[in-house]
Coordinates of C-alpha atoms in Angstrom, one line a residue:
Chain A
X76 CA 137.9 91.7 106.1
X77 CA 139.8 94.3 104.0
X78 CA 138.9 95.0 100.7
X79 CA 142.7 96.9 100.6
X80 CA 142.7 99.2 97.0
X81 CA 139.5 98.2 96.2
X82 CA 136.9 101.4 94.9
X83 CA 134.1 102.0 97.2
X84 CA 131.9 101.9 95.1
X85 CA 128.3 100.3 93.8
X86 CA 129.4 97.9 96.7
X87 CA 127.0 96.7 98.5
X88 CA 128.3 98.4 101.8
X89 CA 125.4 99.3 104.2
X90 CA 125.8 98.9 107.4
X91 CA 123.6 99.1 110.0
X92 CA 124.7 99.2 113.7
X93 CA 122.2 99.8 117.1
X94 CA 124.8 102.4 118.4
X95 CA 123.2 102.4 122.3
X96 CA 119.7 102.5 124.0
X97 CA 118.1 105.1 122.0
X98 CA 119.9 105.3 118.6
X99 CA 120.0 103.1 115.4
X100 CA 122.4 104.2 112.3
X101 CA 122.5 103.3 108.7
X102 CA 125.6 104.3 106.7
X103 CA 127.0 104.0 103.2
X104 CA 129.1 105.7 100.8
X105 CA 128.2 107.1 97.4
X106 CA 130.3 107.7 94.3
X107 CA 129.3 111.1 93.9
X108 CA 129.7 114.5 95.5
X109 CA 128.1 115.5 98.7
X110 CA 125.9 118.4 96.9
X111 CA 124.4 115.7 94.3
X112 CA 123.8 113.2 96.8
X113 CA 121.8 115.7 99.1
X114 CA 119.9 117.0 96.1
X115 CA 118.8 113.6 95.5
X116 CA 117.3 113.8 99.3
X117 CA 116.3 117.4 99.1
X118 CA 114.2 117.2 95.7
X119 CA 111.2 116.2 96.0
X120 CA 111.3 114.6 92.1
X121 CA 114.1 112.7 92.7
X122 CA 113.9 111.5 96.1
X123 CA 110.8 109.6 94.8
X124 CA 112.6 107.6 92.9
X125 CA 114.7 105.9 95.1
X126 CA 113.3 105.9 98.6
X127 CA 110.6 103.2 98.2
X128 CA 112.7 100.2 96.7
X129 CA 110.5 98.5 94.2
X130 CA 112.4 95.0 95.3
X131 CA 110.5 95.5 98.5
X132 CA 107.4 95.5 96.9
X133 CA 107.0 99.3 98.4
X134 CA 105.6 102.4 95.9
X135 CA 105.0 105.9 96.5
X136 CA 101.6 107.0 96.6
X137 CA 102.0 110.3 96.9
X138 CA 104.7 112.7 98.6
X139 CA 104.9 116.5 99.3
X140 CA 107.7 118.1 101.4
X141 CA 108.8 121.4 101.9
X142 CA 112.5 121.0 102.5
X143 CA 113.6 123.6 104.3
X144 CA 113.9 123.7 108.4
X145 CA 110.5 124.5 109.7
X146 CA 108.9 122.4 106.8
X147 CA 106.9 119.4 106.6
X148 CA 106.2 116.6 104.4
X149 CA 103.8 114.1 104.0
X150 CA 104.5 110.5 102.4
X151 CA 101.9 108.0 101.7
X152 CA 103.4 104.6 100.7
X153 CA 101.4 101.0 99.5
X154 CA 103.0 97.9 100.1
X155 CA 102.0 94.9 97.9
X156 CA 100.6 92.8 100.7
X157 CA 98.7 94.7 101.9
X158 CA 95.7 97.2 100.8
X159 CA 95.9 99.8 103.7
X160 CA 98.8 102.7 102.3
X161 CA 100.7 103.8 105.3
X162 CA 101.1 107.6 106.0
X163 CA 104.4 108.9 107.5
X164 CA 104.4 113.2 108.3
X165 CA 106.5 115.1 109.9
X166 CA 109.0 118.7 110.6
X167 CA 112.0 119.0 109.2
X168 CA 113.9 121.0 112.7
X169 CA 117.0 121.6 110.2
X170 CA 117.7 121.4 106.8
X171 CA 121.5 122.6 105.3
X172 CA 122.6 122.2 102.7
X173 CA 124.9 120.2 101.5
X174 CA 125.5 118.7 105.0
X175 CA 122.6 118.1 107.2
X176 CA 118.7 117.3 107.1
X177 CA 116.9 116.4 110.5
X178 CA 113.5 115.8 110.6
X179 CA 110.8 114.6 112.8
X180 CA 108.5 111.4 112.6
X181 CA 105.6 112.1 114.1
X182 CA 102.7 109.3 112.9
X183 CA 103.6 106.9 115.9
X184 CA 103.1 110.0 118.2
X185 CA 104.7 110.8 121.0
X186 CA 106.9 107.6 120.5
X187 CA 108.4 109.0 116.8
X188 CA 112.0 109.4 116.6
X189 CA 114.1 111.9 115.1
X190 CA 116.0 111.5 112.2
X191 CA 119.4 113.2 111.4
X192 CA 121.4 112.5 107.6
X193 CA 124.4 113.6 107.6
X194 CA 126.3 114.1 104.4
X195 CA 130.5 114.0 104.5
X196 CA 132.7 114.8 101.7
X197 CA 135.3 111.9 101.2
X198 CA 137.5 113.1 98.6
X199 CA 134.6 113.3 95.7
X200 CA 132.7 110.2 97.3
X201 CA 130.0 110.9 100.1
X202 CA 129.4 109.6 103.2
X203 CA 126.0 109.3 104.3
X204 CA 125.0 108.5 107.5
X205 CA 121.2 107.6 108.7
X206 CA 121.0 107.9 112.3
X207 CA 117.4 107.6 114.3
X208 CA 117.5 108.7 117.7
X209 CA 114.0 107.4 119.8
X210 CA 112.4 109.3 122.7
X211 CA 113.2 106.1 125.0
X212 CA 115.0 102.8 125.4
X213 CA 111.8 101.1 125.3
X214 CA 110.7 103.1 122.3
X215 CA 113.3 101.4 120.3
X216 CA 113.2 98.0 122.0
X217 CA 109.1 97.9 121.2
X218 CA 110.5 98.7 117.4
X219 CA 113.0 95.7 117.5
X220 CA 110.6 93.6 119.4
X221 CA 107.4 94.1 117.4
X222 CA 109.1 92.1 114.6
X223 CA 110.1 89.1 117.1
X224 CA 107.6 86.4 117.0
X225 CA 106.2 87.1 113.3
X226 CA 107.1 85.4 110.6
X227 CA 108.1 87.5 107.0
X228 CA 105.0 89.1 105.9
X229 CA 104.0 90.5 109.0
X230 CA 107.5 91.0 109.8
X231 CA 107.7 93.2 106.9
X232 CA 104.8 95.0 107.3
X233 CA 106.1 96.0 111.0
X234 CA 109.5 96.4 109.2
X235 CA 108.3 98.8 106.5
X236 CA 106.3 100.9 109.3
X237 CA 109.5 101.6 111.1
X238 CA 111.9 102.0 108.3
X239 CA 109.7 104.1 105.8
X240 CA 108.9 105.9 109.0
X241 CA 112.6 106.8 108.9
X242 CA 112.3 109.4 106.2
X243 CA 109.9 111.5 104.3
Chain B
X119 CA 103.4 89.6 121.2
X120 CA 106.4 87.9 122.6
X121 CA 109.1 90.4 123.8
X122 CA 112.6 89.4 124.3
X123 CA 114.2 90.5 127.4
X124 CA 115.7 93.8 127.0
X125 CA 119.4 93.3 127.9
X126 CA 119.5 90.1 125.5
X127 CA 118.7 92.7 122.8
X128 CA 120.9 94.7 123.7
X129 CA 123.5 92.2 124.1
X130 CA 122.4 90.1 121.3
X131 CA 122.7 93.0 119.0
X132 CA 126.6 94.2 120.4
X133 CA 127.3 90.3 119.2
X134 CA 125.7 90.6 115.8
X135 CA 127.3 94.2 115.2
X136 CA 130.6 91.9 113.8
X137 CA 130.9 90.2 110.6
X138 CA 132.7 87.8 111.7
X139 CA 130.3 87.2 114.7
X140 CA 127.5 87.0 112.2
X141 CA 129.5 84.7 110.0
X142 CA 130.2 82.1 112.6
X143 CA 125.8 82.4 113.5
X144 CA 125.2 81.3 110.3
X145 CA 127.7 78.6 110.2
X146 CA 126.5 76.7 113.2
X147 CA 123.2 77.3 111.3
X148 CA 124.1 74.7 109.5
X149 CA 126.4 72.5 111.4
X150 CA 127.8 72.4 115.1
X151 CA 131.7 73.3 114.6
X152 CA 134.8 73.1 116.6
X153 CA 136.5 76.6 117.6
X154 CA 139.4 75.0 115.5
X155 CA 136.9 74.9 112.5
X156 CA 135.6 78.2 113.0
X157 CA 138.8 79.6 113.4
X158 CA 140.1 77.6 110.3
X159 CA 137.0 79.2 107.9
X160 CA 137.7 82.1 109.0
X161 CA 141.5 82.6 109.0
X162 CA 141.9 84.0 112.4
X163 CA 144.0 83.0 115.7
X164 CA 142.2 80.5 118.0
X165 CA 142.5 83.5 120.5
X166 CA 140.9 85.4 118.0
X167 CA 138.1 82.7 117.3
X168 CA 137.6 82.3 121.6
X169 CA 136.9 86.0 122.1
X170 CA 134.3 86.0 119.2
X171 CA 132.1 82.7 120.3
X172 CA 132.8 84.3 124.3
X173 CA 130.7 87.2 123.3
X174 CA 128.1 85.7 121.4
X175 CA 127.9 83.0 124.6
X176 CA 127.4 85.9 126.6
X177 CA 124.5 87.1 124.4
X178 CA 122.8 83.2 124.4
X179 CA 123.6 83.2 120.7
X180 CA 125.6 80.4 121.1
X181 CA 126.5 77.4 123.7
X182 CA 129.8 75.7 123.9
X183 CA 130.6 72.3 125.2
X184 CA 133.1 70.7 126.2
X185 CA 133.7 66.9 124.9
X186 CA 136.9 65.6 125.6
X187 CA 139.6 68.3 124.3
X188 CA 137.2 70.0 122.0
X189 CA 135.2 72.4 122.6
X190 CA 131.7 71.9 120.4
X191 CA 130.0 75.6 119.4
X192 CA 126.4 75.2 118.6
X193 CA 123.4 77.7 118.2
X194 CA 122.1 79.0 122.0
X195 CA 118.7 78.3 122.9
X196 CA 117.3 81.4 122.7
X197 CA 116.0 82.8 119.4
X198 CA 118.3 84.7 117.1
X199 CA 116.2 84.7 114.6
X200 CA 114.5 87.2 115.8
X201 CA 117.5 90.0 115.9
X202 CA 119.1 88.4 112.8
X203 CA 116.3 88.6 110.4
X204 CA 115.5 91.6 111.7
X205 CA 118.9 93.5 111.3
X206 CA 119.0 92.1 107.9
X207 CA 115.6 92.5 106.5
X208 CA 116.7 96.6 108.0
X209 CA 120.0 96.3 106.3
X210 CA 118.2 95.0 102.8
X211 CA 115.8 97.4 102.8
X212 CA 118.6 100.2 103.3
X213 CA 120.7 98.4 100.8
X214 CA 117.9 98.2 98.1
X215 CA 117.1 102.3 98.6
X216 CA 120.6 103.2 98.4
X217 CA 121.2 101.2 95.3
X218 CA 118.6 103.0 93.6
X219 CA 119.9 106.5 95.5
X220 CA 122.9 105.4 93.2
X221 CA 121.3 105.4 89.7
X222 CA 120.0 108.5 90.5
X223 CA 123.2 110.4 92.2
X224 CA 125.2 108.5 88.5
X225 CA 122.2 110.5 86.4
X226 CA 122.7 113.4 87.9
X227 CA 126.7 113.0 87.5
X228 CA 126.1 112.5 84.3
X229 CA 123.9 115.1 83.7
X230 CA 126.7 117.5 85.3
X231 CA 129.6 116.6 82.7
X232 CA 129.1 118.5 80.2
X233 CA 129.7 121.5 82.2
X234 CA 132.7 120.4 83.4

C-alpha cells in the first residue's frame, strides 16, 4: 500500500525486518534533521527520555554513557512485572557524529551482538536505521526462540532483555 | 523450552516480512477464505493473491485445500503465533520508543527556531 503525497511523518512507520542469519533491523523516519535526531541518541539527558517507553511498563533506573568511540555505558532498567532491574553495558567501537553510533552489548557474553544506528539525511527528515548483527545464526534464533512457547508476560520479559539489550 | 526448527524461522519470518502476507495471517485468523476472497479484501490480481498464500504455504503458515473449484486457505498447523507476536510485540516496542524519540527531536526543533 502507497500512502502517495502523504507526509512521513508522526506515522506510525516502524518496520522491523530479520534481514538474514545474523542480522535484525529496525527502521523509521523522523521529522527532524539528522544532527537533532543523533543528539537525542548521543545525550545522555535526553536519550533517557525516550528509550524506555513508559507504555511498556519499562523505566530507567539509572544510565551513564560516555559517547564517544572507545566509551561505555551502563543502563539499568525495571520493568513493572518484575522486581529484578535488568543491566545492559557495553563499548561504543564508533561514534560520529551526525551519522553513525555502534556499540557493543556485552551482558549476554560472548553471545551479545553489535549494534550499528545509522542516521541519513532525507531532505530535512532522518532516516534512522537500527540494525543488530549476532555472533551466530543460532545466537539469533535462541533470541527468536526463547519467546516461543511463553505466553505475554514472560514473553515480554524475554522480549525486553533482548530489545533494551539493543541500546544503551 | 520449545524451539522451532531453524529453517521454519527462517522461512516463517521471509513470509511475515510482507504486509500483505501478514494481512491475509490475520484474516484466516478469523475465518478460512477463498484465494478469491483474499484477493478481493485485498485488491490484488488472483496471480498476485497465489504467489502470496504459495509462500506462506511454504513456510507452514498456511494450508490450502482444494474442494471442488475452490481453493480453501486456512491457518497451517504449525504455530505462528510464536513469530507473529514476537515480530510485533519487537515492532511495538520500537514503535512506542520512537514515538517518544519524536517529542523529543519536536522539543528540540522547537527549541532551535528562534535562531533561525
Amino acid at each position: 500500500m502507497n500512502e502517495s503525497g502523504s507526509k512521513p511523518v508522526t506515522q506510525n512507520r516502524t518496520t522491523i525486518e530479520r534481514k538474514s542469519d545474523r542480522e535484525l533491523v529496525v527502521t523509521r523516519t523522523f521529522d527532524g534533521p539528522t544532527r537533532l535526531v543523533f543528539e537525542a541518541w548521543a545525550k545522555p539527558e535526553l536519550f533517557r527520555r525516550w528509550w524506555a517507553p513508559k507504555s511498556f511498563g519499562l523505566t530507567i533506573i539509572s544510565y551513564e554513557a560516555d559517547v564517544r568511540t572507545g566509551g561505555t555505558y551502563r543502563l539499568e532498567m525495571g520493568h513493572a512485572s518484575s522486581e529484578q532491574s535488568m543491566a545492559f553495558f557495553g563499548r561504543y567501537i564508533e561514534v560520529r557524529p551526525p551519522s553513525r553510533l555502534v556499540w557493543t552489548n556485552d551482558e549476554a557474553d560472548e553471545d551479545g551482538a553489535v549494534t550499528t544506528v545509522t542516521f541519513e539525511d532525507q531532505a530535512g527528515a532522518t532516516l534512522v536505521v537500527v540494525h543488530e548483527l549476532y555472533p551466530s545464526k543460532e545466537a539469533l534464533d535462541e533470541a527468536l526462540a526463547s519467546g516461543s512457547t511463553s505466553g505475554w508476560g514472560q514473553q515480554f520479559e524475554q522480549l525486553d532483555e533482548i530489545l533494551v539489550g539493543l541500546g544503551g | 523450552m520449545v524451539q522451532c526448527s531453524r529453517p521454519h524461522l527462517d522461512a516463517s519470518f521471509a513470509a511475515l516480512s510482507d504486509a500483505t502476507r501478514r494481512g491475509v495471517l490475520e484474516q484466516l485468523a478469523r475465518a478460512d477464505a477463498s484465494i478469491t476472497d483474499l484477493a478481493e479484501r485485498f485488491e490484488m490480481t488472483l496471480t498476485g493473491m497465489r504467489k502470496h498464500v504459495s509462500v506462506l504455504e511454504q513456510a507452514g503458515l498456511v494450508t490450502t485445500e482444494k474442494v471442488g473449484r475452490v481453493r480453501t486457505c486456512k491457518l497451517g498447523l504449525r504455530d505462528l503465533e510464536a513469530e507473529a507476536a514476537w515480530i510485533e510485540a519487537y515492532r511495538q516496542h520500537w514503535d512506542a520508543r520512537f514515538d517518544a524519540l519524536d517529542a523529543v527531536v519536536e522539543e528540540l526543533k522547537r527549541k532551535e527556531r528562534p535562531d533561525e
